[in-house]
Coordinates of C-alpha atoms in Angstrom, one line a residue:
M1 CA -10.8 6.3 25.3
A2 CA -10.6 6.4 29.1
E3 CA -8.8 9.7 29.0
Q4 CA -11.3 11.2 26.5
T5 CA -14.5 9.9 28.1
G6 CA -13.6 9.6 31.8
D7 CA -15.1 6.1 31.7
R8 CA -12.7 3.8 33.6
S9 CA -14.3 0.7 32.1
W10 CA -11.9 1.3 29.2
V11 CA -9.0 0.8 31.6
A12 CA -10.4 -2.5 32.7
R13 CA -10.6 -3.5 29.1
A14 CA -6.9 -2.6 28.6
E15 CA -5.9 -4.5 31.6
A16 CA -7.8 -7.6 30.4
L17 CA -6.2 -7.3 27.0
F18 CA -2.8 -7.1 28.6
D19 CA -3.6 -10.3 30.7
W20 CA -4.9 -12.1 27.6
T21 CA -1.7 -11.3 25.7
E22 CA 0.5 -12.5 28.5
V23 CA -1.3 -15.8 28.7
T24 CA -1.6 -16.5 24.9
L25 CA 1.2 -14.7 23.1
S26 CA 4.0 -13.9 25.6
R27 CA 7.2 -16.0 25.5
A28 CA 9.6 -16.7 28.3
D29 CA 12.4 -14.8 26.5
G30 CA 10.4 -11.5 26.6
S31 CA 9.2 -11.6 23.1
L32 CA 5.6 -11.7 21.8
L33 CA 4.2 -13.8 19.0
N34 CA 2.4 -12.3 16.1
D35 CA -0.6 -14.6 16.5
I36 CA -1.6 -17.7 18.3
D37 CA -0.7 -19.9 15.3
S38 CA 2.5 -17.9 14.4
S39 CA 6.1 -18.3 15.4
W40 CA 7.1 -14.7 14.3
N41 CA 8.2 -12.7 17.3
G42 CA 9.6 -9.6 15.5
I43 CA 6.3 -8.0 16.2
T44 CA 7.6 -7.4 19.7
V45 CA 9.0 -4.1 18.4
F46 CA 5.5 -2.7 17.9
Y47 CA 4.1 -4.2 21.1
A48 CA 6.9 -2.6 23.1
A49 CA 6.4 0.8 21.4
Q50 CA 2.6 0.9 22.1
L51 CA 3.1 -0.3 25.7
A52 CA 5.7 2.5 26.2
D53 CA 3.2 5.0 24.8
C54 CA 0.5 3.8 27.3
L55 CA 2.9 4.2 30.2
R56 CA 4.1 7.6 29.0
Y57 CA 0.9 9.3 28.1
H58 CA -1.7 7.6 30.4
S59 CA 0.2 6.6 33.5
D60 CA -2.3 8.6 35.6
L61 CA -5.0 6.2 34.7
L62 CA -3.0 3.1 35.9
E63 CA -2.9 1.9 39.5
G64 CA 0.6 1.5 40.9
Q65 CA 0.5 -2.3 40.7
T66 CA -0.7 -2.2 37.1
Y67 CA 1.9 0.4 36.1
D68 CA 4.7 -1.7 37.7
L69 CA 3.5 -4.8 36.0
W70 CA 3.4 -3.2 32.6
A71 CA 6.7 -1.5 33.0
G72 CA 8.3 -4.8 34.0
R73 CA 6.8 -6.3 30.8
L74 CA 8.2 -3.5 28.8
A75 CA 11.7 -4.1 30.3
R76 CA 11.5 -7.8 29.4
A77 CA 10.5 -6.9 25.8
A78 CA 13.4 -4.4 25.6
E79 CA 15.9 -6.9 26.8
F80 CA 14.8 -9.3 24.1
L81 CA 15.0 -6.6 21.5
T82 CA 18.4 -5.5 22.6
G83 CA 19.8 -8.9 21.7
C84 CA 17.7 -9.5 18.6
D85 CA 20.2 -8.7 15.8
T86 CA 18.3 -10.6 13.2
L87 CA 15.7 -7.8 12.9
D88 CA 18.4 -5.6 11.4
Q89 CA 18.7 -8.0 8.5
N90 CA 14.9 -8.0 8.0
N91 CA 12.7 -5.6 6.1
V92 CA 13.7 -2.0 6.9
N93 CA 10.4 -1.2 8.7
Y94 CA 11.6 -3.5 11.5
S95 CA 15.0 -1.7 12.0
I96 CA 13.1 1.6 12.2
G97 CA 10.5 0.1 14.6
L98 CA 13.2 -1.5 16.7
A99 CA 15.0 1.9 17.0
Y100 CA 11.9 3.7 18.1
A101 CA 10.8 1.0 20.6
L102 CA 14.2 0.9 22.3
E103 CA 14.4 4.7 22.4
R104 CA 11.0 4.9 24.0
A105 CA 11.7 2.0 26.5
G106 CA 15.2 3.4 27.4
S107 CA 13.8 6.9 28.0
L108 CA 10.9 5.7 30.1
L109 CA 12.8 3.1 32.1
G110 CA 16.1 5.1 32.3
V111 CA 18.2 2.5 30.6
K112 CA 20.7 4.1 28.3
R113 CA 21.9 0.9 26.6
Y114 CA 18.4 0.5 25.2
C115 CA 18.7 3.9 23.5
A116 CA 22.2 3.1 22.3
R117 CA 21.0 -0.2 20.7
G118 CA 18.1 1.6 19.1
E119 CA 20.4 4.3 17.7
R120 CA 22.5 1.5 16.0
S121 CA 19.4 0.2 14.3
M122 CA 18.4 3.6 13.0
E123 CA 21.9 4.1 11.6
L124 CA 21.5 0.9 9.6
A125 CA 18.0 1.9 8.5
I126 CA 19.2 5.4 7.3
T127 CA 21.6 3.7 4.8
C128 CA 18.4 2.7 2.9
L129 CA 17.2 6.4 2.7
E130 CA 18.6 8.0 -0.5
D131 CA 19.2 11.7 -0.8
S132 CA 16.3 11.9 -3.3
G133 CA 13.9 10.8 -0.5
L134 CA 13.4 7.3 -1.7
L135 CA 13.3 4.7 1.1
F136 CA 14.1 1.2 0.0
G137 CA 14.6 -2.1 2.0
E138 CA 11.1 -3.7 2.0
G139 CA 12.7 -7.0 0.9
V140 CA 15.9 -8.8 1.8
P141 CA 18.7 -8.4 1.2
R142 CA 17.8 -4.7 1.5
H143 CA 20.7 -3.4 -0.6
R144 CA 20.4 -6.0 -3.3
L145 CA 19.9 -4.6 -6.8
S146 CA 18.0 -6.6 -9.3
S147 CA 19.5 -7.3 -12.7
R148 CA 17.8 -4.1 -13.9
G149 CA 19.0 -2.0 -11.0
C150 CA 15.6 -2.1 -9.2
R151 CA 15.4 -1.8 -5.4
P152 CA 13.0 -3.4 -2.9
V153 CA 10.5 -0.6 -2.4
D154 CA 7.0 -0.7 -1.0
I155 CA 5.1 2.6 -1.0
G156 CA 2.5 1.4 1.5
Y157 CA 4.9 0.3 4.2
N158 CA 7.1 3.3 3.7
V159 CA 4.4 5.9 4.1
E160 CA 2.2 4.1 6.7
E161 CA 4.9 2.7 9.0
S162 CA 8.6 3.3 8.3
L163 CA 8.5 7.1 7.7
P164 CA 5.9 7.9 10.5
I165 CA 8.0 5.9 13.0
M166 CA 11.1 7.6 11.8
A167 CA 9.4 10.9 12.4
R168 CA 8.5 9.9 15.9
Y169 CA 12.0 8.8 16.6
A170 CA 13.4 12.1 15.4
C171 CA 10.9 13.9 17.7
E172 CA 12.0 11.8 20.7
R173 CA 15.7 12.5 20.0
H174 CA 15.1 16.2 19.1
D175 CA 17.0 15.4 15.9
L176 CA 16.2 18.2 13.6
G177 CA 18.5 16.9 10.9
L178 CA 16.7 13.5 10.8
M179 CA 13.3 15.2 10.8
E180 CA 14.3 17.2 7.8
R181 CA 15.3 14.0 6.0
V182 CA 11.9 12.5 6.9
R183 CA 10.2 15.6 5.4
G184 CA 12.1 15.2 2.2
A185 CA 11.2 11.5 2.1
F186 CA 7.5 12.2 2.6
L187 CA 7.6 14.8 -0.2
W188 CA 9.3 12.3 -2.5
H189 CA 6.7 9.7 -1.7
L190 CA 3.8 12.1 -2.3
G191 CA 4.6 11.6 -5.9
F192 CA 2.6 8.4 -5.5
M193 CA -0.3 9.8 -3.5
L194 CA -3.4 9.9 -5.7
P195 CA -5.8 12.9 -6.0
D196 CA -8.4 11.2 -3.7
G197 CA -5.9 10.5 -0.9
G198 CA -5.1 6.9 -2.0
W199 CA -1.6 5.5 -2.5
D200 CA -0.3 3.9 -5.7
N201 CA 1.4 0.7 -4.4
S202 CA 0.6 -1.2 -7.6
F203 CA 4.2 -2.1 -8.1
G204 CA 5.3 -2.4 -4.4
T205 CA 7.3 -5.4 -3.2
R206 CA 4.6 -6.1 -0.5
K207 CA 1.6 -5.1 -2.5
F208 CA -0.2 -8.3 -1.4
K209 CA -1.1 -6.1 1.5
W210 CA -2.1 -3.1 -0.7
T211 CA -5.5 -1.7 0.3
Y212 CA -5.5 1.5 -1.9
W213 CA -5.8 3.7 1.2
G214 CA -2.5 2.3 2.4
S215 CA -1.4 -1.1 3.6
R216 CA -3.1 -3.9 5.5
T217 CA -0.9 -4.3 8.6
T218 CA 0.6 -0.8 9.0
D219 CA -0.5 2.2 11.0
G220 CA -1.6 4.9 8.6
S221 CA 0.3 7.8 7.0
Y222 CA -1.8 10.7 8.4
L223 CA 0.0 10.9 11.8
G224 CA 3.5 10.9 10.2
L225 CA 2.6 13.5 7.6
A226 CA 1.1 15.8 10.3
L227 CA 4.1 15.2 12.6
A228 CA 6.5 16.0 9.8
A229 CA 4.5 19.2 9.0
R230 CA 5.1 20.4 12.6
G231 CA 8.0 22.9 12.5
A232 CA 8.1 22.9 8.7
R233 CA 8.0 26.1 6.7
E234 CA 5.4 27.0 4.1
P235 CA 4.6 25.7 1.5
V236 CA 5.9 22.4 2.7
R237 CA 3.8 22.5 5.9
G238 CA 0.6 23.1 4.0
E239 CA 1.4 20.4 1.5
L240 CA 2.1 17.7 4.2
L241 CA -1.0 18.6 6.2
A242 CA -3.2 18.6 3.1
A243 CA -2.0 15.1 2.2
S244 CA -2.6 14.0 5.8
R245 CA -6.2 15.2 5.6
A246 CA -6.8 13.7 2.2
N247 CA -5.7 10.3 3.2
L248 CA -7.6 10.4 6.5
G249 CA -10.7 11.4 4.6
L250 CA -10.3 8.4 2.3
I251 CA -9.9 6.2 5.4
F252 CA -13.2 7.4 6.7
R253 CA -14.9 6.9 3.3
C254 CA -13.7 3.3 3.3
C255 CA -15.4 2.6 6.7
D256 CA -18.2 0.1 6.4
G257 CA -20.9 2.0 8.3
Q258 CA -20.5 -0.2 11.4
G259 CA -17.4 1.5 12.8
L260 CA -14.9 -0.7 11.1
L261 CA -12.4 0.2 8.4
A262 CA -12.9 -2.0 5.3
G263 CA -9.8 -3.3 3.4
G264 CA -10.7 -1.3 0.2
P265 CA -13.2 1.0 -1.4
H266 CA -15.6 -1.8 -2.6
Y267 CA -15.7 -4.3 0.3
V268 CA -19.2 -3.4 1.2
D269 CA -20.5 -3.5 -2.4
A270 CA -18.8 -6.9 -2.8
G271 CA -20.4 -8.2 0.5
Q272 CA -17.0 -8.7 2.2
R273 CA -16.9 -8.3 6.0
S274 CA -14.3 -5.9 7.5
C275 CA -11.3 -7.5 9.1
I276 CA -10.8 -5.8 12.6
H277 CA -7.0 -5.8 12.0
H278 CA -7.3 -2.8 9.7
T279 CA -9.3 -0.8 12.2
F280 CA -7.1 -1.5 15.2
D281 CA -3.9 -0.7 13.3
H282 CA -5.2 2.6 11.9
V283 CA -7.0 3.7 15.1
K284 CA -3.6 3.3 16.8
S285 CA -2.4 6.2 14.7
L286 CA -5.4 8.3 15.6
A287 CA -4.8 7.7 19.3
G288 CA -1.1 8.7 18.7
A289 CA -2.3 11.9 17.0
I290 CA -4.4 12.8 20.0
D291 CA -1.6 12.1 22.4
L292 CA 0.7 14.3 20.3
G293 CA -1.8 17.1 19.9
L294 CA -2.0 16.8 16.2
M295 CA -5.8 16.4 15.6
D296 CA -6.5 20.1 15.1
D297 CA -4.0 20.2 12.3
M298 CA -5.5 17.1 10.7
E299 CA -9.1 18.3 10.7
G300 CA -10.5 19.0 7.3
D301 CA -11.7 17.2 4.2
G302 CA -8.4 17.2 2.3
A303 CA -10.0 19.2 -0.6
D304 CA -6.9 21.4 -0.7
W305 CA -4.6 18.4 -1.5
T306 CA -3.1 18.6 -5.0
P307 CA -0.6 16.0 -6.3
R308 CA 2.8 17.6 -6.2
S309 CA 4.0 16.7 -9.6
S310 CA 2.5 17.6 -13.0
Q311 CA 5.3 16.2 -15.1
P312 CA 3.8 14.4 -18.1
L313 CA 6.2 11.5 -17.9
E314 CA 8.5 10.5 -15.0
Q315 CA 10.7 7.3 -15.0
Y316 CA 11.8 5.7 -11.8
P317 CA 14.7 3.2 -12.6
D318 CA 15.0 2.2 -9.0
L319 CA 11.3 1.1 -9.1
G320 CA 11.1 -0.2 -12.6
V321 CA 8.0 2.0 -13.4
A322 CA 7.0 5.0 -15.4
V323 CA 4.4 7.4 -14.2
I324 CA 2.3 9.3 -16.8
R325 CA 0.2 12.4 -16.0
K326 CA -1.9 14.0 -18.7
G327 CA -4.9 16.2 -17.9
D328 CA -7.1 14.4 -15.4
M329 CA -5.4 11.0 -16.1
R330 CA -2.6 9.4 -14.2
A331 CA -1.1 6.0 -15.1
T332 CA 1.7 3.7 -13.9
V333 CA 3.3 1.3 -16.2
C334 CA 5.4 -1.4 -14.5
A335 CA 8.4 -3.4 -15.7
T336 CA 10.0 -4.2 -12.3
D337 CA 12.1 -7.3 -11.7
W338 CA 12.5 -7.1 -7.9
E339 CA 10.3 -9.9 -6.7
Y340 CA 9.3 -10.3 -3.1
E341 CA 6.7 -13.1 -3.7
Q342 CA 6.0 -14.6 -7.1
D343 CA 2.3 -14.6 -6.8
A344 CA 2.2 -10.9 -6.1
C345 CA 4.1 -10.0 -9.3
T346 CA 2.6 -7.7 -11.8
S347 CA 5.2 -6.6 -14.3
G348 CA 5.7 -7.1 -18.0
G349 CA 5.2 -3.5 -19.1
M350 CA 1.6 -3.6 -18.2
I351 CA -0.5 -0.7 -16.8
S352 CA -0.6 -1.4 -13.1
L353 CA -2.7 1.7 -12.3
L354 CA -4.9 4.0 -14.3
H355 CA -6.5 6.8 -12.4
H356 CA -8.8 9.7 -13.1
R357 CA -9.0 12.8 -10.9
V358 CA -12.8 12.7 -10.7
F359 CA -13.6 9.0 -11.2
G360 CA -10.8 7.5 -9.1
A361 CA -9.3 4.2 -10.0
V362 CA -10.1 2.9 -13.5
C363 CA -7.7 0.0 -13.6
T364 CA -5.7 -1.5 -10.7
A365 CA -3.2 -4.4 -10.8
G366 CA -3.3 -5.8 -7.3
M367 CA -1.7 -9.2 -7.0
G368 CA -1.0 -11.4 -10.1
S369 CA -2.7 -14.3 -8.4
Y370 CA -4.2 -14.2 -5.0
R371 CA -2.4 -16.4 -2.4
R372 CA -2.5 -15.9 1.3
I373 CA 1.2 -15.3 1.7
E374 CA 0.6 -14.2 5.3
P375 CA -2.4 -16.3 6.3
A376 CA -3.2 -14.5 9.6
N377 CA -3.0 -11.1 7.8
M378 CA -5.0 -11.8 4.6
Q379 CA -8.7 -12.5 4.3
V380 CA -10.4 -15.4 2.6
P381 CA -12.7 -14.1 -0.2
C382 CA -16.3 -15.1 0.4
G383 CA -19.1 -15.4 -2.1
V384 CA -17.5 -13.5 -4.9
R385 CA -15.8 -14.3 -8.2
H386 CA -12.3 -13.5 -7.0
E387 CA -9.8 -12.8 -9.8
S388 CA -6.8 -10.6 -10.5
L389 CA -7.6 -7.1 -11.5
A390 CA -4.4 -6.6 -13.5
P391 CA -4.7 -5.6 -17.1
R392 CA -2.7 -8.3 -18.9
I393 CA -2.3 -10.6 -21.9
E394 CA -3.2 -14.1 -20.8
L395 CA -3.5 -17.7 -22.0
E396 CA -4.8 -20.6 -19.9
D397 CA -4.1 -24.0 -21.5
G398 CA -4.9 -26.5 -18.7
R399 CA -1.2 -26.7 -17.7
A400 CA -0.8 -23.2 -16.3
V401 CA -1.9 -19.6 -16.6
W402 CA 0.5 -17.8 -18.9
S403 CA 0.5 -14.1 -18.5
S404 CA 2.4 -11.0 -19.5
I405 CA 2.4 -9.7 -15.8
F406 CA 4.7 -12.6 -14.9
D407 CA 7.4 -11.5 -17.3
L408 CA 10.2 -9.9 -15.3
R409 CA 12.4 -9.5 -18.4
A410 CA 10.0 -7.4 -20.5
D411 CA 11.5 -4.3 -22.0
M412 CA 9.9 -0.9 -21.6
V413 CA 10.7 2.3 -23.5
C414 CA 9.2 5.7 -22.8
S415 CA 9.2 8.8 -24.9
R416 CA 7.9 12.4 -24.6
A417 CA 6.4 13.2 -28.0
T418 CA 3.3 15.2 -28.5
A419 CA 1.8 12.8 -25.9
P420 CA 3.5 10.5 -23.5
L421 CA 4.2 7.1 -25.2
V422 CA 5.2 3.8 -23.7
H423 CA 6.3 0.8 -25.7
A424 CA 6.7 -2.7 -24.0
T425 CA 7.8 -6.0 -25.4
G426 CA 7.8 -9.4 -23.6
V427 CA 6.7 -13.0 -23.6
L428 CA 4.0 -14.9 -21.6
R429 CA 5.2 -16.7 -18.5
D430 CA 3.7 -18.7 -15.7
A431 CA 4.0 -17.6 -12.0
R432 CA 7.4 -19.3 -11.8
H433 CA 8.5 -17.3 -14.8
V434 CA 8.7 -20.3 -17.2
E435 CA 8.4 -19.0 -20.7
L436 CA 5.6 -20.1 -23.0
P437 CA 7.2 -20.7 -26.5
E438 CA 6.0 -18.5 -29.3
S439 CA 4.2 -16.1 -27.1
R440 CA 5.9 -12.7 -27.8
Y441 CA 3.8 -9.6 -27.4
T442 CA 4.3 -5.8 -28.0
V443 CA 2.1 -3.2 -26.5
R444 CA 2.0 0.6 -27.2
Y445 CA 0.3 3.1 -25.0
R446 CA -0.5 6.6 -26.0
F447 CA -1.9 8.8 -23.2
D448 CA -4.0 11.9 -23.7
E449 CA -6.1 14.4 -21.7
D450 CA -8.9 11.9 -20.8
G451 CA -7.7 8.4 -21.5
V452 CA -5.3 6.0 -23.2
A453 CA -5.1 4.4 -26.6
V454 CA -3.6 0.9 -26.7
R455 CA -2.3 -1.1 -29.6
A456 CA -0.9 -4.6 -29.1
E457 CA 0.5 -7.4 -31.2
I458 CA -0.1 -10.7 -29.6
S459 CA 1.3 -14.1 -30.6
A460 CA -0.8 -16.0 -28.0
G461 CA -3.6 -15.3 -25.6
T462 CA -6.2 -12.6 -25.0
F463 CA -5.9 -9.0 -23.7
V464 CA -7.7 -9.1 -20.3
L465 CA -8.9 -5.6 -19.2
P466 CA -10.8 -5.5 -15.8
L467 CA -12.5 -2.1 -15.6
I468 CA -13.2 -0.8 -12.1
G469 CA -16.9 -0.4 -11.5
R470 CA -19.1 -0.9 -8.4
S471 CA -22.0 -3.4 -8.8
C472 CA -24.5 -0.5 -8.5
E473 CA -23.0 1.3 -11.5
Q474 CA -24.8 0.7 -14.8
V475 CA -22.9 -1.0 -17.7
E476 CA -24.0 -0.6 -21.3
V477 CA -22.6 -3.0 -24.0
A478 CA -22.6 -2.8 -27.8
A479 CA -20.8 -4.8 -30.4
D480 CA -17.5 -3.0 -30.0
R481 CA -18.1 -0.6 -27.1
L482 CA -18.7 -0.8 -23.4
S483 CA -19.5 2.0 -21.0
I484 CA -19.7 2.3 -17.2
C485 CA -21.8 5.1 -15.7
R486 CA -19.6 6.2 -12.8
L487 CA -21.4 7.5 -9.7
D488 CA -20.0 10.1 -7.3
G489 CA -19.9 9.6 -3.5
S490 CA -23.6 10.8 -3.2
G491 CA -24.9 8.3 -5.8
F492 CA -25.3 10.8 -8.6
E493 CA -23.9 10.4 -12.1
A494 CA -20.4 11.8 -12.4
G495 CA -19.7 10.7 -15.9
V496 CA -18.9 7.8 -18.2
I497 CA -15.9 5.5 -18.7
T498 CA -16.0 4.2 -22.3
L499 CA -14.0 1.4 -23.9
E500 CA -14.0 1.4 -27.7
V501 CA -12.5 -1.6 -29.4
L502 CA -11.0 -0.7 -32.8
E503 CA -9.4 -4.0 -33.6
G504 CA -10.3 -7.3 -32.0
G505 CA -13.4 -8.8 -30.5
L506 CA -15.0 -7.6 -27.3
H507 CA -16.1 -10.4 -25.1
L508 CA -17.5 -10.4 -21.5
P509 CA -16.9 -13.9 -20.0
Y510 CA -19.2 -13.2 -17.1
G511 CA -21.5 -10.7 -18.6
T512 CA -21.7 -7.7 -16.4
E513 CA -21.3 -9.7 -13.2
R514 CA -18.5 -8.1 -11.2
V515 CA -15.2 -9.8 -10.3
F516 CA -13.5 -8.7 -7.1
N517 CA -10.1 -8.8 -5.5
L518 CA -9.2 -8.2 -1.9
T519 CA -6.1 -6.4 -2.9
P520 CA -6.6 -3.5 -3.3
G521 CA -10.4 -4.0 -2.7
F522 CA -12.2 -3.1 -6.0
Q523 CA -15.0 -4.6 -8.1
A524 CA -14.5 -4.7 -11.8
V525 CA -16.2 -5.8 -15.1
R526 CA -13.9 -8.3 -16.8
V527 CA -13.5 -7.5 -20.5
D528 CA -11.6 -9.8 -22.8
I529 CA -10.4 -8.4 -26.1
V530 CA -9.8 -11.3 -28.5
P531 CA -7.1 -10.5 -31.1
E532 CA -7.9 -10.4 -34.8
G533 CA -4.9 -11.5 -36.9
G534 CA -2.8 -11.2 -33.8
R535 CA -3.7 -7.6 -33.2
V536 CA -5.7 -5.7 -30.6
S537 CA -6.4 -2.0 -30.6
F538 CA -8.7 -0.1 -28.2
R539 CA -9.2 3.3 -26.6
L540 CA -10.3 3.8 -23.0
S541 CA -11.6 7.3 -22.1
C542 CA -13.2 9.1 -19.2
K543 CA -15.7 11.8 -19.7
T544 CA -17.1 13.8 -16.8
K545 CA -20.7 14.9 -16.8

């Protein structure tokens, strides 16, 4: 900001922040704590990288004494990181961040052993990057396969932190081969970018940080996409830039009107205040884009972004998911068994995301049950009925909540008939995966041009179907039908989402009052479909105006 405006008061603010950090978070060993009540010092990798960026791009704004003080602090951080081998056994984003931080510090300070240590971390990280473009390792042990062959993968962390940092490392090293691999990885991950610029992380290992536009404590994908586009040939360059613009446009649409980035599309509607963490993380990438001269490439509304795959059915065994695309509809059905945290689990062969090209999200899984796994990084819900948004079969009996989404052993079979079909079978379990006796279920999904037909046989419980809808969107209810009038970004009617129950009883436990969940930040109408004779059948359709 000082560079852009010429106002040196911004420099004074930066110096004050540096001093505050030294007093409250710095440790004698050169590390930095994540927060005043946290013992995690791996965050030093990101502190060091940003400090090095300041010294490289804005040294002309710093007095000699300040520059020397900051450079000395960078050297202390780099010394700590050089001997911090435990980070190479942590989530893969830390190995990548460590490599970049030490490369930047070594280059700036003229210490070759920092660069050599960073290179070793990047070599370890690259073992998690498959030839297909899939990056795994957001979970430890990184290379552990689940009993079904699933890997620890988090789309949000990959596209918002790991791949952008890997792209910056490749630029620093002038490593064209690595940059080409980063491009290939971004292209693979674009299979999970949604038409509105959001990211499908409904199955990710760390989805307790999913915010729909990305991830709660990462940097943003737009810088990495734009950087990977630099030097690429068409049509790859255009595709990467269009995706960058689309995601950045969604980021702006999720701002709260007061200059802060909200943690999801419906935070303002739900009366939730914006956590400043999201803003500072993602503004960091905008600052980086300015420093790297990328902003001209990133300007635009992203209207030219088109999802790269049109395959009607794609299965991802490494992820334990199937992705269905039919007409304007896109769905993810999840049966993963790689669990990072039990409360975040949403599996069982349930739909984890249902999305419409015009309407956006129709169903989103989020967390199975909300728990502040990282208390300093997750908000406390305030003044809302806070519930899971996952479509699920559920029974609460006073002892526990038994749910299909907690079944990591559910079977899922997909077929490509006249329409994509998915068939799932499982049992209800609690969050610790204890089985409820005599609770077997089967669910069949049939996807078509504008919706999905669902048939389920249920031994115990109710089919819970939270339907995304802002509190300002009108809901109409009949005996066996519910419709939500979906509004566009200007407040005009865009069309109608309709639920028609063919078998079973439609019940609204809270009427049309909205439930809300902080991950990924949507309001919804909770619909319970009560089985008749152990069966449920319904159709969910989206009709544009």
